[in-house]
Tab-separated table of C-alpha atoms in Angstrom:
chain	number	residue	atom	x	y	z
N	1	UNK	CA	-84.180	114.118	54.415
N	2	UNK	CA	-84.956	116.351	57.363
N	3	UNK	CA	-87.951	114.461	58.406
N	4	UNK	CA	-85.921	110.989	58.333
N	5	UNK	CA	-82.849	112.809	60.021
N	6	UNK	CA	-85.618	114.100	62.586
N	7	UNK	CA	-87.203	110.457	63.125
N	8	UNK	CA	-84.196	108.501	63.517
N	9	UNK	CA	-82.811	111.183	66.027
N	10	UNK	CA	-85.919	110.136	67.586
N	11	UNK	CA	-85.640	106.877	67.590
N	12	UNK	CA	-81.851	106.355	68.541
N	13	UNK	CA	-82.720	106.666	72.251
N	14	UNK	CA	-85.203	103.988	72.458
N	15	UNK	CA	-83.224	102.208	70.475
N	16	UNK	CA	-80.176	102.648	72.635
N	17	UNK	CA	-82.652	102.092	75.987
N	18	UNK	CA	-83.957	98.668	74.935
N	19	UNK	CA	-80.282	97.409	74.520
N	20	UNK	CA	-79.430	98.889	77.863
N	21	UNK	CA	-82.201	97.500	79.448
N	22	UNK	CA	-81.389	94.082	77.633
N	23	UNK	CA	-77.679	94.017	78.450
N	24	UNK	CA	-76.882	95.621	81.979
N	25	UNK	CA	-77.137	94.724	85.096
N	26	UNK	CA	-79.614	96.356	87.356
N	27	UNK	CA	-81.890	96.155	90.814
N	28	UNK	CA	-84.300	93.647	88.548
N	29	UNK	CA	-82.197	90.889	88.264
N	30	UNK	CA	-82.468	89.467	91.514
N	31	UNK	CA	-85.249	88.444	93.297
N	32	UNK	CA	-86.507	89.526	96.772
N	33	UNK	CA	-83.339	89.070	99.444
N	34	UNK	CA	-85.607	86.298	101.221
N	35	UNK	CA	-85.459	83.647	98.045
N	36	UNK	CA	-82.302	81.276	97.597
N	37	UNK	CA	-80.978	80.692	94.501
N	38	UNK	CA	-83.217	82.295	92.410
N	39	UNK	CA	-80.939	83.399	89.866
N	40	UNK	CA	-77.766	82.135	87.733
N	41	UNK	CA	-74.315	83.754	86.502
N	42	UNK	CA	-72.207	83.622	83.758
N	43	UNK	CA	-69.289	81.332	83.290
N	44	UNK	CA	-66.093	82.411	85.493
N	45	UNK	CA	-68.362	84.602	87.684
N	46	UNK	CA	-68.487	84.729	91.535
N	47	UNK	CA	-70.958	87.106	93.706
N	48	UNK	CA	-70.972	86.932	97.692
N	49	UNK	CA	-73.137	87.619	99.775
N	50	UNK	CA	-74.263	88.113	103.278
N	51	UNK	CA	-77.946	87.849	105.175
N	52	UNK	CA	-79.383	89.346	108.527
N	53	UNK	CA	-82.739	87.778	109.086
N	54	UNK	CA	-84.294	88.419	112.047
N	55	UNK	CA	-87.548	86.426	113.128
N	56	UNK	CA	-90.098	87.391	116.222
N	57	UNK	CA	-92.868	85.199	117.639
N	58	UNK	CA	-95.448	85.773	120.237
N	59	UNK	CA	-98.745	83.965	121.258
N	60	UNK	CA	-100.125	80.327	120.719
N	61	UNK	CA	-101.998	79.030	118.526
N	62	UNK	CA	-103.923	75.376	118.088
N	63	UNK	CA	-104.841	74.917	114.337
N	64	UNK	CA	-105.952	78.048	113.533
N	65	UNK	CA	-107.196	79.418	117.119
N	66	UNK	CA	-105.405	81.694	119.522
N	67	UNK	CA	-104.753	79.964	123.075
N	68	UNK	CA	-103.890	81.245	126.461
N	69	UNK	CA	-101.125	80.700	128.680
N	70	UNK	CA	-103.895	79.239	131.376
N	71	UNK	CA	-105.540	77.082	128.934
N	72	UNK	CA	-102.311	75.086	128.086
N	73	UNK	CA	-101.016	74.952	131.733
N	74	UNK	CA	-105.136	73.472	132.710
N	75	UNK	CA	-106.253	71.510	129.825
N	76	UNK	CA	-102.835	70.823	127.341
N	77	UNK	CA	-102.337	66.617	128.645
N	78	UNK	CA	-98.212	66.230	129.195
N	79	UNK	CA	-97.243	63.390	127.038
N	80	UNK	CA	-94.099	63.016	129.717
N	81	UNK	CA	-96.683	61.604	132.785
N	82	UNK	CA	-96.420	64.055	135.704
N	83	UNK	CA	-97.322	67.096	135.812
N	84	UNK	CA	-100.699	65.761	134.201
N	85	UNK	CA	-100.728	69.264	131.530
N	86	UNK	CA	-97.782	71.437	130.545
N	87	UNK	CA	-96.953	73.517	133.165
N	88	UNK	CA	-94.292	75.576	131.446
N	89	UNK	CA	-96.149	77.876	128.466
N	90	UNK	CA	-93.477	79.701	125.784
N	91	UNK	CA	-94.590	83.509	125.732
N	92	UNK	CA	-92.397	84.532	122.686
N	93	UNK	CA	-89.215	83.648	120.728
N	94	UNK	CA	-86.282	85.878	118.737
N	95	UNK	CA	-84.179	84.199	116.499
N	96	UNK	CA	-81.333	85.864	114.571
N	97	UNK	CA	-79.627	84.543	112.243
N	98	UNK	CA	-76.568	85.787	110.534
N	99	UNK	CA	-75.691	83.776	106.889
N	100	UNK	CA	-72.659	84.194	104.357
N	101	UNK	CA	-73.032	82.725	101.329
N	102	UNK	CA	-70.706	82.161	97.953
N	103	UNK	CA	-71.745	81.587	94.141
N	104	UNK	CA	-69.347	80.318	91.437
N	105	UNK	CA	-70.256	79.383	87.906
N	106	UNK	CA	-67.964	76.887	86.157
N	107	UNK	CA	-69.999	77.167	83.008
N	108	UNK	CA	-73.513	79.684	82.153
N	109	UNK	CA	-75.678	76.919	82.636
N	110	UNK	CA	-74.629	75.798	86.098
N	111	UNK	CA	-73.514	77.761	89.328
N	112	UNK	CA	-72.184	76.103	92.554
N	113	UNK	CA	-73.533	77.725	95.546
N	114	UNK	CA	-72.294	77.333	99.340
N	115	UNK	CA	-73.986	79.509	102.271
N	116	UNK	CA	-73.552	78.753	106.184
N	117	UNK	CA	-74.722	80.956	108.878
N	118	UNK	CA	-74.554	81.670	112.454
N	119	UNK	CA	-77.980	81.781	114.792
N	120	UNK	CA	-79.117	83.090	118.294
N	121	UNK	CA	-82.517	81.963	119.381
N	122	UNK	CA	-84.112	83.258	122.830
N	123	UNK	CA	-87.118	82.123	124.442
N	124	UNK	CA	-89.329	83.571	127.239
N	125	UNK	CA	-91.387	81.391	129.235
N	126	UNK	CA	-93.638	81.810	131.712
N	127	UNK	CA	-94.190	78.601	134.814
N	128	UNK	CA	-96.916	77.747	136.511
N	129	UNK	CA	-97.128	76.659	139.772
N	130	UNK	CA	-97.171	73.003	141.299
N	131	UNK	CA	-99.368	70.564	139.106
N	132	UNK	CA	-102.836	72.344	138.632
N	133	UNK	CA	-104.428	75.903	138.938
N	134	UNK	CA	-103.132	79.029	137.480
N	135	UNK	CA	-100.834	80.096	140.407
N	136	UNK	CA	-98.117	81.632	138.269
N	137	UNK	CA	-94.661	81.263	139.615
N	138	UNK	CA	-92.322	82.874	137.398
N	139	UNK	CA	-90.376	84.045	134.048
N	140	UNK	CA	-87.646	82.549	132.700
N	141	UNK	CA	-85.455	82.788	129.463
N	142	UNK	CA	-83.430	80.237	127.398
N	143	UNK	CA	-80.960	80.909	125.009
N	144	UNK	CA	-79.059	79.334	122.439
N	145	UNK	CA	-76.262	80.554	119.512
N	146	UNK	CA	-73.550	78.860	117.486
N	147	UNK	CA	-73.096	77.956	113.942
N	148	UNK	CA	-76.016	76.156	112.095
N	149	UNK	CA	-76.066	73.849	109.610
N	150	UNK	CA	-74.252	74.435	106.072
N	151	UNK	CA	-75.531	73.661	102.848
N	152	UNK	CA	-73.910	73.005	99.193
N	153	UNK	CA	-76.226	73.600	96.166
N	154	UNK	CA	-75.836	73.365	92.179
N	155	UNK	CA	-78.319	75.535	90.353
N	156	UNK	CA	-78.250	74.074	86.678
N	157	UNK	CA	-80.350	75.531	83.952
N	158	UNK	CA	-83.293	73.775	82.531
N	159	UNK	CA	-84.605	76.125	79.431
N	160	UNK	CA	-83.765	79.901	78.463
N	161	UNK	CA	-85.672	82.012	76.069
N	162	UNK	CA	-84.906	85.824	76.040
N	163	UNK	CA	-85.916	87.283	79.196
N	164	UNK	CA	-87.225	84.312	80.960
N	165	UNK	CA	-85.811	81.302	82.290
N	166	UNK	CA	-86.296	77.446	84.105
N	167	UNK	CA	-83.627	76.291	86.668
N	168	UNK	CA	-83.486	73.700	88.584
N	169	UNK	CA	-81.735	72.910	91.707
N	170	UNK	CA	-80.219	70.046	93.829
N	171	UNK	CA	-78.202	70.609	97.212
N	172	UNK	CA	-77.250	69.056	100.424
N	173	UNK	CA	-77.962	70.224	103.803
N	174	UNK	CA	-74.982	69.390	106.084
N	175	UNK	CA	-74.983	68.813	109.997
N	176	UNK	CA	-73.101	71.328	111.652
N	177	UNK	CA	-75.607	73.316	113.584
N	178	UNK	CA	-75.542	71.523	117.500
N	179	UNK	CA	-78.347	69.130	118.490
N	180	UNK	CA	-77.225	68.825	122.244
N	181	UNK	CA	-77.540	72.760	123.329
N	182	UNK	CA	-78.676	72.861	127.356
N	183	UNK	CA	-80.417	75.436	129.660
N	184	UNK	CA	-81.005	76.571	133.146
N	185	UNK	CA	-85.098	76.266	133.583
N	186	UNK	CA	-87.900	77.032	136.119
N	187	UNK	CA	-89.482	73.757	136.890
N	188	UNK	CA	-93.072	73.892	138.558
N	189	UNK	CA	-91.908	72.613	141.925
N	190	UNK	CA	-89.537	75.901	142.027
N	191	UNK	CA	-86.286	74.156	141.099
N	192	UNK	CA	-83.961	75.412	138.200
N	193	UNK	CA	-82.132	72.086	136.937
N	194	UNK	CA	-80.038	72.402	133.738
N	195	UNK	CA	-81.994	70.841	131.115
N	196	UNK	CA	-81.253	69.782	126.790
N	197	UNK	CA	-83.180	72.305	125.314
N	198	UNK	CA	-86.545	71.413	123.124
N	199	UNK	CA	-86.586	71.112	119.414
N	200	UNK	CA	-86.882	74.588	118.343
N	201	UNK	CA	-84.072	75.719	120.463
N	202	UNK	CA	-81.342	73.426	118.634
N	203	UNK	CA	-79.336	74.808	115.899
N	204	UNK	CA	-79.392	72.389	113.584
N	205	UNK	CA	-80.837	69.437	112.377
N	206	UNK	CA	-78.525	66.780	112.723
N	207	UNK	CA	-78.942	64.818	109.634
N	208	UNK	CA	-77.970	64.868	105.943
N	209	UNK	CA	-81.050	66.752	104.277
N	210	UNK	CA	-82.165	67.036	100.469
N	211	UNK	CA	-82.587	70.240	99.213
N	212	UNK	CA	-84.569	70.477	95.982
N	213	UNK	CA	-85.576	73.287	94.174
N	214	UNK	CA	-87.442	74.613	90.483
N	215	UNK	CA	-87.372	78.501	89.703
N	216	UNK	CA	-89.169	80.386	86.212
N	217	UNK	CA	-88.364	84.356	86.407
N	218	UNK	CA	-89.243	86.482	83.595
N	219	UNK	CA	-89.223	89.945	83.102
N	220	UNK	CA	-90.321	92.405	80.332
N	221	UNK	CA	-88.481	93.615	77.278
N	222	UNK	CA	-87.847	97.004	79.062
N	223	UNK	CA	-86.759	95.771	82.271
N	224	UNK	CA	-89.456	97.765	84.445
N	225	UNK	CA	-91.145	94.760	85.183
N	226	UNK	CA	-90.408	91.347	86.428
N	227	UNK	CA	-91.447	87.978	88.505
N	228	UNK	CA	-90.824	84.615	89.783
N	229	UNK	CA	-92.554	81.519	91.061
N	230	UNK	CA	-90.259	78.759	92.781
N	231	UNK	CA	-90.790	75.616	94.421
N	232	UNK	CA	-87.871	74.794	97.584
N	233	UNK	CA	-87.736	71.997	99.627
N	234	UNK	CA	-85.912	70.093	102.633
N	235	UNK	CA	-85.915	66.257	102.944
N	236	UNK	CA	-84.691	64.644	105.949
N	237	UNK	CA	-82.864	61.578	104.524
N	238	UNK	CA	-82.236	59.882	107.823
N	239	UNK	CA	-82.981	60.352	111.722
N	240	UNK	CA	-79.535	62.305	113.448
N	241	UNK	CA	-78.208	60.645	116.255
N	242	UNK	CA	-80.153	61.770	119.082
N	243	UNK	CA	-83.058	59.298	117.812
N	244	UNK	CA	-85.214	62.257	115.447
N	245	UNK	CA	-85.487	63.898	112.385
N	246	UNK	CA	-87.571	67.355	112.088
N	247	UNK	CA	-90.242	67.343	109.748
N	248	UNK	CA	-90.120	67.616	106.139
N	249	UNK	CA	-90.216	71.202	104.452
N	250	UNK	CA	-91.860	72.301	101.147
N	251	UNK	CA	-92.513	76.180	100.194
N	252	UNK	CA	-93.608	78.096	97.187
N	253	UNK	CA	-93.132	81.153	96.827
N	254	UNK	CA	-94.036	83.897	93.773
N	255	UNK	CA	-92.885	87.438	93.835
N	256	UNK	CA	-93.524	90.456	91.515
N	257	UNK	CA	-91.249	93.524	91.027
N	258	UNK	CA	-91.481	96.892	89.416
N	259	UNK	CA	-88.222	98.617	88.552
N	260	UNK	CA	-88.737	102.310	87.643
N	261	UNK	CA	-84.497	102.651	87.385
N	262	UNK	CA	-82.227	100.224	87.386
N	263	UNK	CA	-80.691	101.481	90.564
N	264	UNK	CA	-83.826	100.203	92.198
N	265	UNK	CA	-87.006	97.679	92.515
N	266	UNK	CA	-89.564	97.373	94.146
N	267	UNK	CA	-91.544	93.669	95.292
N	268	UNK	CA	-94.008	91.898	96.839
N	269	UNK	CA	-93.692	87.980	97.361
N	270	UNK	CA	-96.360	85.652	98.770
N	271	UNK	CA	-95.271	81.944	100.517
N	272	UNK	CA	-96.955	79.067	100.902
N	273	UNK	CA	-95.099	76.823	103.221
N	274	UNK	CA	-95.782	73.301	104.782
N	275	UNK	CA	-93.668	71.693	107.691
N	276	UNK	CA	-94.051	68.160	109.454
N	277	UNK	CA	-94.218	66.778	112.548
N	278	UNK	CA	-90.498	65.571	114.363
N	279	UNK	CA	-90.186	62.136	113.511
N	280	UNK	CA	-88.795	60.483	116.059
N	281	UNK	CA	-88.070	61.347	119.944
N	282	UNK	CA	-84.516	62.923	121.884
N	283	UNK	CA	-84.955	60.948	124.965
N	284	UNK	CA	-82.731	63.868	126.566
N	285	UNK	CA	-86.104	66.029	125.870
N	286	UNK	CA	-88.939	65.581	128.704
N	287	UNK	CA	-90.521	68.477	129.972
N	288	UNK	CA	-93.987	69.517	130.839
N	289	UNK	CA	-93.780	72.010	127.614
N	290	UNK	CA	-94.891	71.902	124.253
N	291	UNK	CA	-91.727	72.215	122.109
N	292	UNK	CA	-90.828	68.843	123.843
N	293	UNK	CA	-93.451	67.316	122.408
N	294	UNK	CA	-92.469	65.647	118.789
N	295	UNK	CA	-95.952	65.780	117.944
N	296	UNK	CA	-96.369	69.632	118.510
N	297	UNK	CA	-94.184	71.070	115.929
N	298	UNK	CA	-94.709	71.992	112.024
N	299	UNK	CA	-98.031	73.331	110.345
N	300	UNK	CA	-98.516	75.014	107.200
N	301	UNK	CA	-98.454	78.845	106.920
N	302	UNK	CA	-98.985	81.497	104.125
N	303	UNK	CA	-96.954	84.897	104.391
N	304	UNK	CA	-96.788	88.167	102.366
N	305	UNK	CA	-94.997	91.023	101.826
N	306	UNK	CA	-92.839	93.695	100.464
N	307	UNK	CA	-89.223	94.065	99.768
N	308	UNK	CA	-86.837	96.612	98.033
N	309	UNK	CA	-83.684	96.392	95.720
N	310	UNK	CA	-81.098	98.616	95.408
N	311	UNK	CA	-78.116	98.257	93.021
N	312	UNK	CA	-75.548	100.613	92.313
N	313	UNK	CA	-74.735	101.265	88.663
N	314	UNK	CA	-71.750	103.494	88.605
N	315	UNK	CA	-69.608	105.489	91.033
N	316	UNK	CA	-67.012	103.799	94.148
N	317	UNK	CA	-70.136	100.714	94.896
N	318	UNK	CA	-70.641	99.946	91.601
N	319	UNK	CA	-71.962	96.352	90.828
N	320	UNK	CA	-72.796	96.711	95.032
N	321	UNK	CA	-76.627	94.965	95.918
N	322	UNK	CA	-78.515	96.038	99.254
N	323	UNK	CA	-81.855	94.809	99.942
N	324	UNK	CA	-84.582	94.518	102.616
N	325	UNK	CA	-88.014	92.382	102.682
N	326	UNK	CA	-90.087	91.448	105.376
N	327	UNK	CA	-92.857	88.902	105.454
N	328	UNK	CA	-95.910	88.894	107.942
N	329	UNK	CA	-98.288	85.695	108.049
N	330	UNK	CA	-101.677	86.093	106.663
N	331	UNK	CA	-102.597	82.159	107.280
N	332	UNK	CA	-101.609	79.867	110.119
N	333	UNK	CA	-103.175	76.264	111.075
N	334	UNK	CA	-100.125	74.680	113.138
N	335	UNK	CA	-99.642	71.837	114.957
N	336	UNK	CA	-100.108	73.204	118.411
N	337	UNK	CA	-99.692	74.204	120.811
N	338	UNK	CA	-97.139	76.579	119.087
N	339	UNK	CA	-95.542	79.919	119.053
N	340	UNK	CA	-96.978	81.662	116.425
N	341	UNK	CA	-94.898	84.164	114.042
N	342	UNK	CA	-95.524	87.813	113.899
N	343	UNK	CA	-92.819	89.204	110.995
N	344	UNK	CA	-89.718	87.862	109.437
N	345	UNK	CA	-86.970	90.536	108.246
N	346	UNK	CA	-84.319	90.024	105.926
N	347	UNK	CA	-81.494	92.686	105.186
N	348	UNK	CA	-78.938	91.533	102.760
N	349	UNK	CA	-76.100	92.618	100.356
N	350	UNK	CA	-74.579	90.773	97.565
N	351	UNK	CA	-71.427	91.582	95.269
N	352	UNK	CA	-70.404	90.025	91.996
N	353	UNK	CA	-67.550	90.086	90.402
């Protein structure tokens, strides 16, 4: 009898541990902060949640090859007729983009999600003078912030065995970032006329996109380990009214975690991501520059790295999430001439209740 009472008081523990790590919630249940709807709730529950991303570029690239500010302003042609190349060569970008987002699920198999967000983009540039040589004139920045586009997603699930799962998800990208944003610039003949700013400066798209989406996460009996793989996308469905539509947008992305406590995880996500060309032309953009070329925009890029989780289990921020990731590119062939990225960081917090 001792020996059995001496075993089971062994046991107990682990026993009690794999129902803990079955039943509450902990750092492992979401994915890194920089995947979208990567997870679903139970009926009748809501979460919030709120995003600062932050992304910095610098450099050009062609393909895969580093260019120079000289080479583009002597050899780039200017699809716009005079000057004959682009005399006006982005040096680096910031954007910033602030988005709050809301989950509801009306039953356990389907949650309603709705996020909007609020961006600032800058953009140095650097002009060259008159139409040939590698005189340079000057510096100048453009800037642009306001509200971007909102989007409305269901998440619906697709099959669910004990600790891993299939959703699926359909949403709607609406326009109500602006497509019209202007700018004082440095022309090559030394005039500053207020101009409609290139692609990549807009906010938002201007059209009605499709936003599918697939997700399998798993994790293991004990909770300490855990992963994803999920396929996202953005179809245009129509050109806006300024005569374009951006390019098409597919990514994949896979992520692994390791949760020594519940109060925390740790990841580290790879994404494969492919963008198209602008179809179409704003005949309000014409400028010897590259982001007002149509053709000069998209590519397909592969970034990695780490992120962190931390979820409070007890005490005044209980059922609190903040997390952190950033991403640096490993792989870039893009339809340049283009500003190339450096690092994306994402710092978000999410609350369910």
């Amino acid at each position: 009898m001792r020996k059995l009472s001496l075993a089971a008081l062994c046991v107990a523990p682990l026993a009690i541990s794999s129902a803990l790590a079955d039943d509450i919630a902990s750092a492992l249940d979401h994915g890194p902060i920089g995947v979208m709807g990567d997870h679903l709730h139970n009926k009748g529950e809501w979460m919030l949640s709120y995003r600062a991303m932050r992304m910095d570029m610098e450099g050009n690239r062609i393909g895969t090859d580093s260019i120079s500010p000289a080479r583009i302003a002597t050899t780039i042609p200017n699809r716009f007729g005079m000057p004959p190349t682009l005399r006006v060569v982005p040096l680096e970008m910031q954007m910033t983009m602030h988005m709050v987002g809301a989950m509801y699920a009306p039953t356990d198999n389907i949650t309603l999600m709705v996020m909007g967000n609020y961006v600032t983009k800058e953009m140095d540039h650097l002009t060259f003078q008159g139409g040939m040589g590698t005189n340079e004139l000057g510096e100048f920045t453009t800037e642009a912030s306001g509200f971007g586009d909102t989007s409305v997603t269901a998440l619906f699930r697709i099959w669910k065995e004990e600790h891993a799962q299939i959703h699926g998800g359909i949403g709607l990208s609406l326009p109500t970032g602006s497509t019209d944003e202007t700018d004082t610039v440095l022309s090559p003949m030394n005039t500053m006329p207020e101009l409609r700013l290139p692609y990549p400066m807009q906010l938002g798209s201007g059209t009605y996109d499709l936003l599918p989406s697939l997700t399998f996460t798993n994790k293991t009996h004990d909770a300490r380990f855990g992963g994803g793989v999920q396929y996202s996308g953005v179809i245009r469905l129509d050109e806006n009214d300024e005569g374009y539509a951006l390019g098409d947008k597919h990514q994949l992305t896979a992520w692994g975690a390791w949760s020594p406590d519940p109060r925390v995880s740790f990841s580290l996500r790879g994404t494969a991501m492919s963008i198209g060309e602008v179809d179409g032309i704003d005949a309000m953009i014409s400028a010897p520059v590259q982001t007002a070329n149509p053709d000069f925009q998209g590519g397909e890029t592969v970034e990695v790295g780490p992120g962190i989780n931390l979820y409070a289990v007890d005490g005044p921020l209980k059922g609190h999430r903040l997390a952190f990731e950033v991403m640096f590119p490993v792989s870039r062939d893009l339809n340049g001439p283009q500003l190339e990225t450096d690092w994306t960081a994402t710092l978000g917090w999410q609350k369910s209740f």
